[in-house]
Structures are given as structure tokens and as C-alpha cells.
Amino acid sequence: MVLICTVFGITGSSTMVVVRPAVTDVLKLEGSMRDGPWSYRICSLVIMTPIYATLLVCVGTVFGRHAYFRHFSVKMWSRFGVPPELMDKNFHKNAKNFKKW
């Protein structure tokens, strides 16, 4: 459990380190999630989602939990409306036998 929390912590922090400069430098938007403007908030969330999912699988692989975090990432994308079969053809078959630990 500590390993999984560590991976989520590293991934979340790393995502923010990557997204903030991307929005500020590349898109030339100044602001914060708390103070706005709305364009900064929306662009941050749109950029953050794919970067977070990618980093989650990468960091999880480094820590030896690739299958768990890949399953988690595919499930996250499916909640945004992307069919899980596009990313993992065996998602539903593996989901039945999936063990968290």
C-alpha cells in the first residue's frame, strides 16, 4: 500500500511540475488554479489528464507495478468516454481477475 501511495504522490507532483510551465511558457497564460483566469484552469486540466495517465504508468513501471497502474490508467480514460478496448484489448477479461496487491 505504501508503494502505491508513493507512486501516486510522485506522479501528482511530477505532473504539476510539467503542466505549470507548459501552460505558462507554451500557451502564454498566466494565473493559477485558485485565482484564475478560467482559460488557465481549463487548459491546465486538459493538458494535465494525458500527462498524468502517462506518468502514472511510467512511474508505476519503475516501481514494478506496471499492470496495476496500466489498468488504473485505462479505467481513468474510460471514465472520460474513451472505450477501454482502444487502449487494452483484454481490459474486460483482465478486470475480472485483477488483483490490486
JSON list of C-alpha atoms in Angstrom, two decimals:
[
{"chain": "A", "resi": 1, "resn": "MET", "atom": "CA", "xyz": [0.00, 0.00, 0.00]},
{"chain": "A", "resi": 2, "resn": "VAL", "atom": "CA", "xyz": [2.88, 2.37, 0.78]},
{"chain": "A", "resi": 3, "resn": "LEU", "atom": "CA", "xyz": [4.34, 1.69, -2.66]},
{"chain": "A", "resi": 4, "resn": "ILE", "atom": "CA", "xyz": [1.08, 2.59, -4.40]},
{"chain": "A", "resi": 5, "resn": "CYS", "atom": "CA", "xyz": [0.69, 5.80, -2.39]},
{"chain": "A", "resi": 6, "resn": "THR", "atom": "CA", "xyz": [4.30, 6.69, -3.19]},
{"chain": "A", "resi": 7, "resn": "VAL", "atom": "CA", "xyz": [3.69, 6.23, -6.93]},
{"chain": "A", "resi": 8, "resn": "PHE", "atom": "CA", "xyz": [0.57, 8.41, -6.80]},
{"chain": "A", "resi": 9, "resn": "GLY", "atom": "CA", "xyz": [2.47, 11.08, -4.86]},
{"chain": "A", "resi": 10, "resn": "ILE", "atom": "CA", "xyz": [5.41, 11.14, -7.26]},
{"chain": "A", "resi": 11, "resn": "THR", "atom": "CA", "xyz": [3.11, 11.18, -10.28]},
{"chain": "A", "resi": 12, "resn": "GLY", "atom": "CA", "xyz": [0.92, 14.00, -8.99]},
{"chain": "A", "resi": 13, "resn": "SER", "atom": "CA", "xyz": [3.88, 16.18, -8.08]},
{"chain": "A", "resi": 14, "resn": "SER", "atom": "CA", "xyz": [5.67, 15.47, -11.35]},
{"chain": "A", "resi": 15, "resn": "THR", "atom": "CA", "xyz": [2.55, 16.27, -13.35]},
{"chain": "A", "resi": 16, "resn": "MET", "atom": "CA", "xyz": [2.25, 19.69, -11.74]},
{"chain": "A", "resi": 17, "resn": "VAL", "atom": "CA", "xyz": [5.95, 20.37, -12.35]},
{"chain": "A", "resi": 18, "resn": "VAL", "atom": "CA", "xyz": [5.42, 19.63, -16.06]},
{"chain": "A", "resi": 19, "resn": "VAL", "atom": "CA", "xyz": [1.99, 21.23, -16.58]},
{"chain": "A", "resi": 20, "resn": "ARG", "atom": "CA", "xyz": [2.54, 24.62, -14.95]},
{"chain": "A", "resi": 21, "resn": "PRO", "atom": "CA", "xyz": [5.49, 25.61, -17.19]},
{"chain": "A", "resi": 22, "resn": "ALA", "atom": "CA", "xyz": [3.73, 24.16, -20.24]},
{"chain": "A", "resi": 23, "resn": "VAL", "atom": "CA", "xyz": [0.67, 26.34, -19.70]},
{"chain": "A", "resi": 24, "resn": "THR", "atom": "CA", "xyz": [2.66, 29.41, -18.70]},
{"chain": "A", "resi": 25, "resn": "ASP", "atom": "CA", "xyz": [5.50, 29.28, -21.26]},
{"chain": "A", "resi": 26, "resn": "VAL", "atom": "CA", "xyz": [3.98, 27.49, -24.24]},
{"chain": "A", "resi": 27, "resn": "LEU", "atom": "CA", "xyz": [0.43, 28.84, -24.12]},
{"chain": "A", "resi": 28, "resn": "LYS", "atom": "CA", "xyz": [1.43, 32.17, -22.55]},
{"chain": "A", "resi": 29, "resn": "LEU", "atom": "CA", "xyz": [-1.33, 32.00, -19.93]},
{"chain": "A", "resi": 30, "resn": "GLU", "atom": "CA", "xyz": [-0.66, 33.48, -16.51]},
{"chain": "A", "resi": 31, "resn": "GLY", "atom": "CA", "xyz": [-2.63, 32.52, -13.44]},
{"chain": "A", "resi": 32, "resn": "SER", "atom": "CA", "xyz": [-3.32, 29.71, -11.02]},
{"chain": "A", "resi": 33, "resn": "MET", "atom": "CA", "xyz": [-5.98, 27.10, -10.38]},
{"chain": "A", "resi": 34, "resn": "ARG", "atom": "CA", "xyz": [-7.29, 29.09, -7.42]},
{"chain": "A", "resi": 35, "resn": "ASP", "atom": "CA", "xyz": [-7.16, 32.65, -8.74]},
{"chain": "A", "resi": 36, "resn": "GLY", "atom": "CA", "xyz": [-7.88, 32.05, -12.41]},
{"chain": "A", "resi": 37, "resn": "PRO", "atom": "CA", "xyz": [-8.42, 33.02, -15.18]},
{"chain": "A", "resi": 38, "resn": "TRP", "atom": "CA", "xyz": [-10.76, 30.33, -16.46]},
{"chain": "A", "resi": 39, "resn": "SER", "atom": "CA", "xyz": [-8.71, 29.80, -19.61]},
{"chain": "A", "resi": 40, "resn": "TYR", "atom": "CA", "xyz": [-5.71, 28.86, -17.44]},
{"chain": "A", "resi": 41, "resn": "ARG", "atom": "CA", "xyz": [-7.80, 26.43, -15.39]},
{"chain": "A", "resi": 42, "resn": "ILE", "atom": "CA", "xyz": [-9.35, 24.72, -18.41]},
{"chain": "A", "resi": 43, "resn": "CYS", "atom": "CA", "xyz": [-6.06, 24.43, -20.30]},
{"chain": "A", "resi": 44, "resn": "SER", "atom": "CA", "xyz": [-4.34, 23.05, -17.20]},
{"chain": "A", "resi": 45, "resn": "LEU", "atom": "CA", "xyz": [-6.93, 20.32, -16.80]},
{"chain": "A", "resi": 46, "resn": "VAL", "atom": "CA", "xyz": [-6.93, 19.42, -20.49]},
{"chain": "A", "resi": 47, "resn": "ILE", "atom": "CA", "xyz": [-3.13, 19.14, -20.54]},
{"chain": "A", "resi": 48, "resn": "MET", "atom": "CA", "xyz": [-2.89, 17.51, -17.11]},
{"chain": "A", "resi": 49, "resn": "THR", "atom": "CA", "xyz": [-5.07, 14.47, -17.86]},
{"chain": "A", "resi": 50, "resn": "PRO", "atom": "CA", "xyz": [-2.96, 12.75, -20.55]},
{"chain": "A", "resi": 51, "resn": "ILE", "atom": "CA", "xyz": [0.31, 13.70, -18.85]},
{"chain": "A", "resi": 52, "resn": "TYR", "atom": "CA", "xyz": [-0.89, 12.27, -15.53]},
{"chain": "A", "resi": 53, "resn": "ALA", "atom": "CA", "xyz": [-2.04, 9.00, -17.12]},
{"chain": "A", "resi": 54, "resn": "THR", "atom": "CA", "xyz": [1.26, 8.60, -18.98]},
{"chain": "A", "resi": 55, "resn": "LEU", "atom": "CA", "xyz": [3.42, 9.42, -15.98]},
{"chain": "A", "resi": 56, "resn": "LEU", "atom": "CA", "xyz": [1.36, 7.11, -13.78]},
{"chain": "A", "resi": 57, "resn": "VAL", "atom": "CA", "xyz": [2.14, 4.13, -15.99]},
{"chain": "A", "resi": 58, "resn": "CYS", "atom": "CA", "xyz": [5.82, 5.14, -16.33]},
{"chain": "A", "resi": 59, "resn": "VAL", "atom": "CA", "xyz": [6.43, 5.66, -12.61]},
{"chain": "A", "resi": 60, "resn": "GLY", "atom": "CA", "xyz": [4.41, 2.54, -11.78]},
{"chain": "A", "resi": 61, "resn": "THR", "atom": "CA", "xyz": [6.58, 0.54, -14.16]},
{"chain": "A", "resi": 62, "resn": "VAL", "atom": "CA", "xyz": [9.75, 1.82, -12.48]},
{"chain": "A", "resi": 63, "resn": "PHE", "atom": "CA", "xyz": [8.34, 0.64, -9.14]},
{"chain": "A", "resi": 64, "resn": "GLY", "atom": "CA", "xyz": [7.41, -2.76, -10.59]},
{"chain": "A", "resi": 65, "resn": "ARG", "atom": "CA", "xyz": [3.63, -2.33, -10.67]},
{"chain": "A", "resi": 66, "resn": "HIS", "atom": "CA", "xyz": [3.05, -1.82, -14.40]},
{"chain": "A", "resi": 67, "resn": "ALA", "atom": "CA", "xyz": [-0.07, -4.00, -14.65]},
{"chain": "A", "resi": 68, "resn": "TYR", "atom": "CA", "xyz": [-1.83, -2.27, -11.74]},
{"chain": "A", "resi": 69, "resn": "PHE", "atom": "CA", "xyz": [-1.19, 1.26, -12.96]},
{"chain": "A", "resi": 70, "resn": "ARG", "atom": "CA", "xyz": [-1.92, 0.44, -16.59]},
{"chain": "A", "resi": 71, "resn": "HIS", "atom": "CA", "xyz": [-5.28, -0.95, -15.50]},
{"chain": "A", "resi": 72, "resn": "PHE", "atom": "CA", "xyz": [-5.85, 2.18, -13.41]},
{"chain": "A", "resi": 73, "resn": "SER", "atom": "CA", "xyz": [-4.93, 4.45, -16.33]},
{"chain": "A", "resi": 74, "resn": "VAL", "atom": "CA", "xyz": [-7.22, 2.64, -18.78]},
{"chain": "A", "resi": 75, "resn": "LYS", "atom": "CA", "xyz": [-10.05, 2.81, -16.25]},
{"chain": "A", "resi": 76, "resn": "MET", "atom": "CA", "xyz": [-9.44, 6.53, -15.79]},
{"chain": "A", "resi": 77, "resn": "TRP", "atom": "CA", "xyz": [-9.63, 7.16, -19.56]},
{"chain": "A", "resi": 78, "resn": "SER", "atom": "CA", "xyz": [-12.80, 5.07, -19.82]},
{"chain": "A", "resi": 79, "resn": "ARG", "atom": "CA", "xyz": [-14.46, 7.44, -17.34]},
{"chain": "A", "resi": 80, "resn": "PHE", "atom": "CA", "xyz": [-13.71, 10.27, -19.77]},
{"chain": "A", "resi": 81, "resn": "GLY", "atom": "CA", "xyz": [-15.56, 8.38, -22.50]},
{"chain": "A", "resi": 82, "resn": "VAL", "atom": "CA", "xyz": [-12.68, 6.60, -24.25]},
{"chain": "A", "resi": 83, "resn": "PRO", "atom": "CA", "xyz": [-13.58, 2.93, -24.76]},
{"chain": "A", "resi": 84, "resn": "PRO", "atom": "CA", "xyz": [-11.12, 0.76, -22.81]},
{"chain": "A", "resi": 85, "resn": "GLU", "atom": "CA", "xyz": [-10.80, -1.63, -25.76]},
{"chain": "A", "resi": 86, "resn": "LEU", "atom": "CA", "xyz": [-8.93, 1.09, -27.69]},
{"chain": "A", "resi": 87, "resn": "MET", "atom": "CA", "xyz": [-6.07, 1.04, -25.19]},
{"chain": "A", "resi": 88, "resn": "ASP", "atom": "CA", "xyz": [-6.20, -2.55, -23.91]},
{"chain": "A", "resi": 89, "resn": "LYS", "atom": "CA", "xyz": [-7.94, -5.25, -25.94]},
{"chain": "A", "resi": 90, "resn": "ASN", "atom": "CA", "xyz": [-8.11, -7.58, -22.94]},
{"chain": "A", "resi": 91, "resn": "PHE", "atom": "CA", "xyz": [-9.29, -4.97, -20.42]},
{"chain": "A", "resi": 92, "resn": "HIS", "atom": "CA", "xyz": [-12.59, -6.63, -19.50]},
{"chain": "A", "resi": 93, "resn": "LYS", "atom": "CA", "xyz": [-11.07, -10.11, -19.34]},
{"chain": "A", "resi": 94, "resn": "ASN", "atom": "CA", "xyz": [-8.22, -8.90, -17.13]},
{"chain": "A", "resi": 95, "resn": "ALA", "atom": "CA", "xyz": [-10.55, -6.78, -14.96]},
{"chain": "A", "resi": 96, "resn": "LYS", "atom": "CA", "xyz": [-12.33, -9.89, -13.70]},
{"chain": "A", "resi": 97, "resn": "ASN", "atom": "CA", "xyz": [-9.09, -11.46, -12.47]},
{"chain": "A", "resi": 98, "resn": "PHE", "atom": "CA", "xyz": [-7.34, -8.26, -11.49]},
{"chain": "A", "resi": 99, "resn": "LYS", "atom": "CA", "xyz": [-5.69, -8.21, -8.08]},
{"chain": "A", "resi": 100, "resn": "LYS", "atom": "CA", "xyz": [-4.86, -4.88, -6.53]},
{"chain": "A", "resi": 101, "resn": "TRP", "atom": "CA", "xyz": [-1.96, -6.12, -4.43]}
]
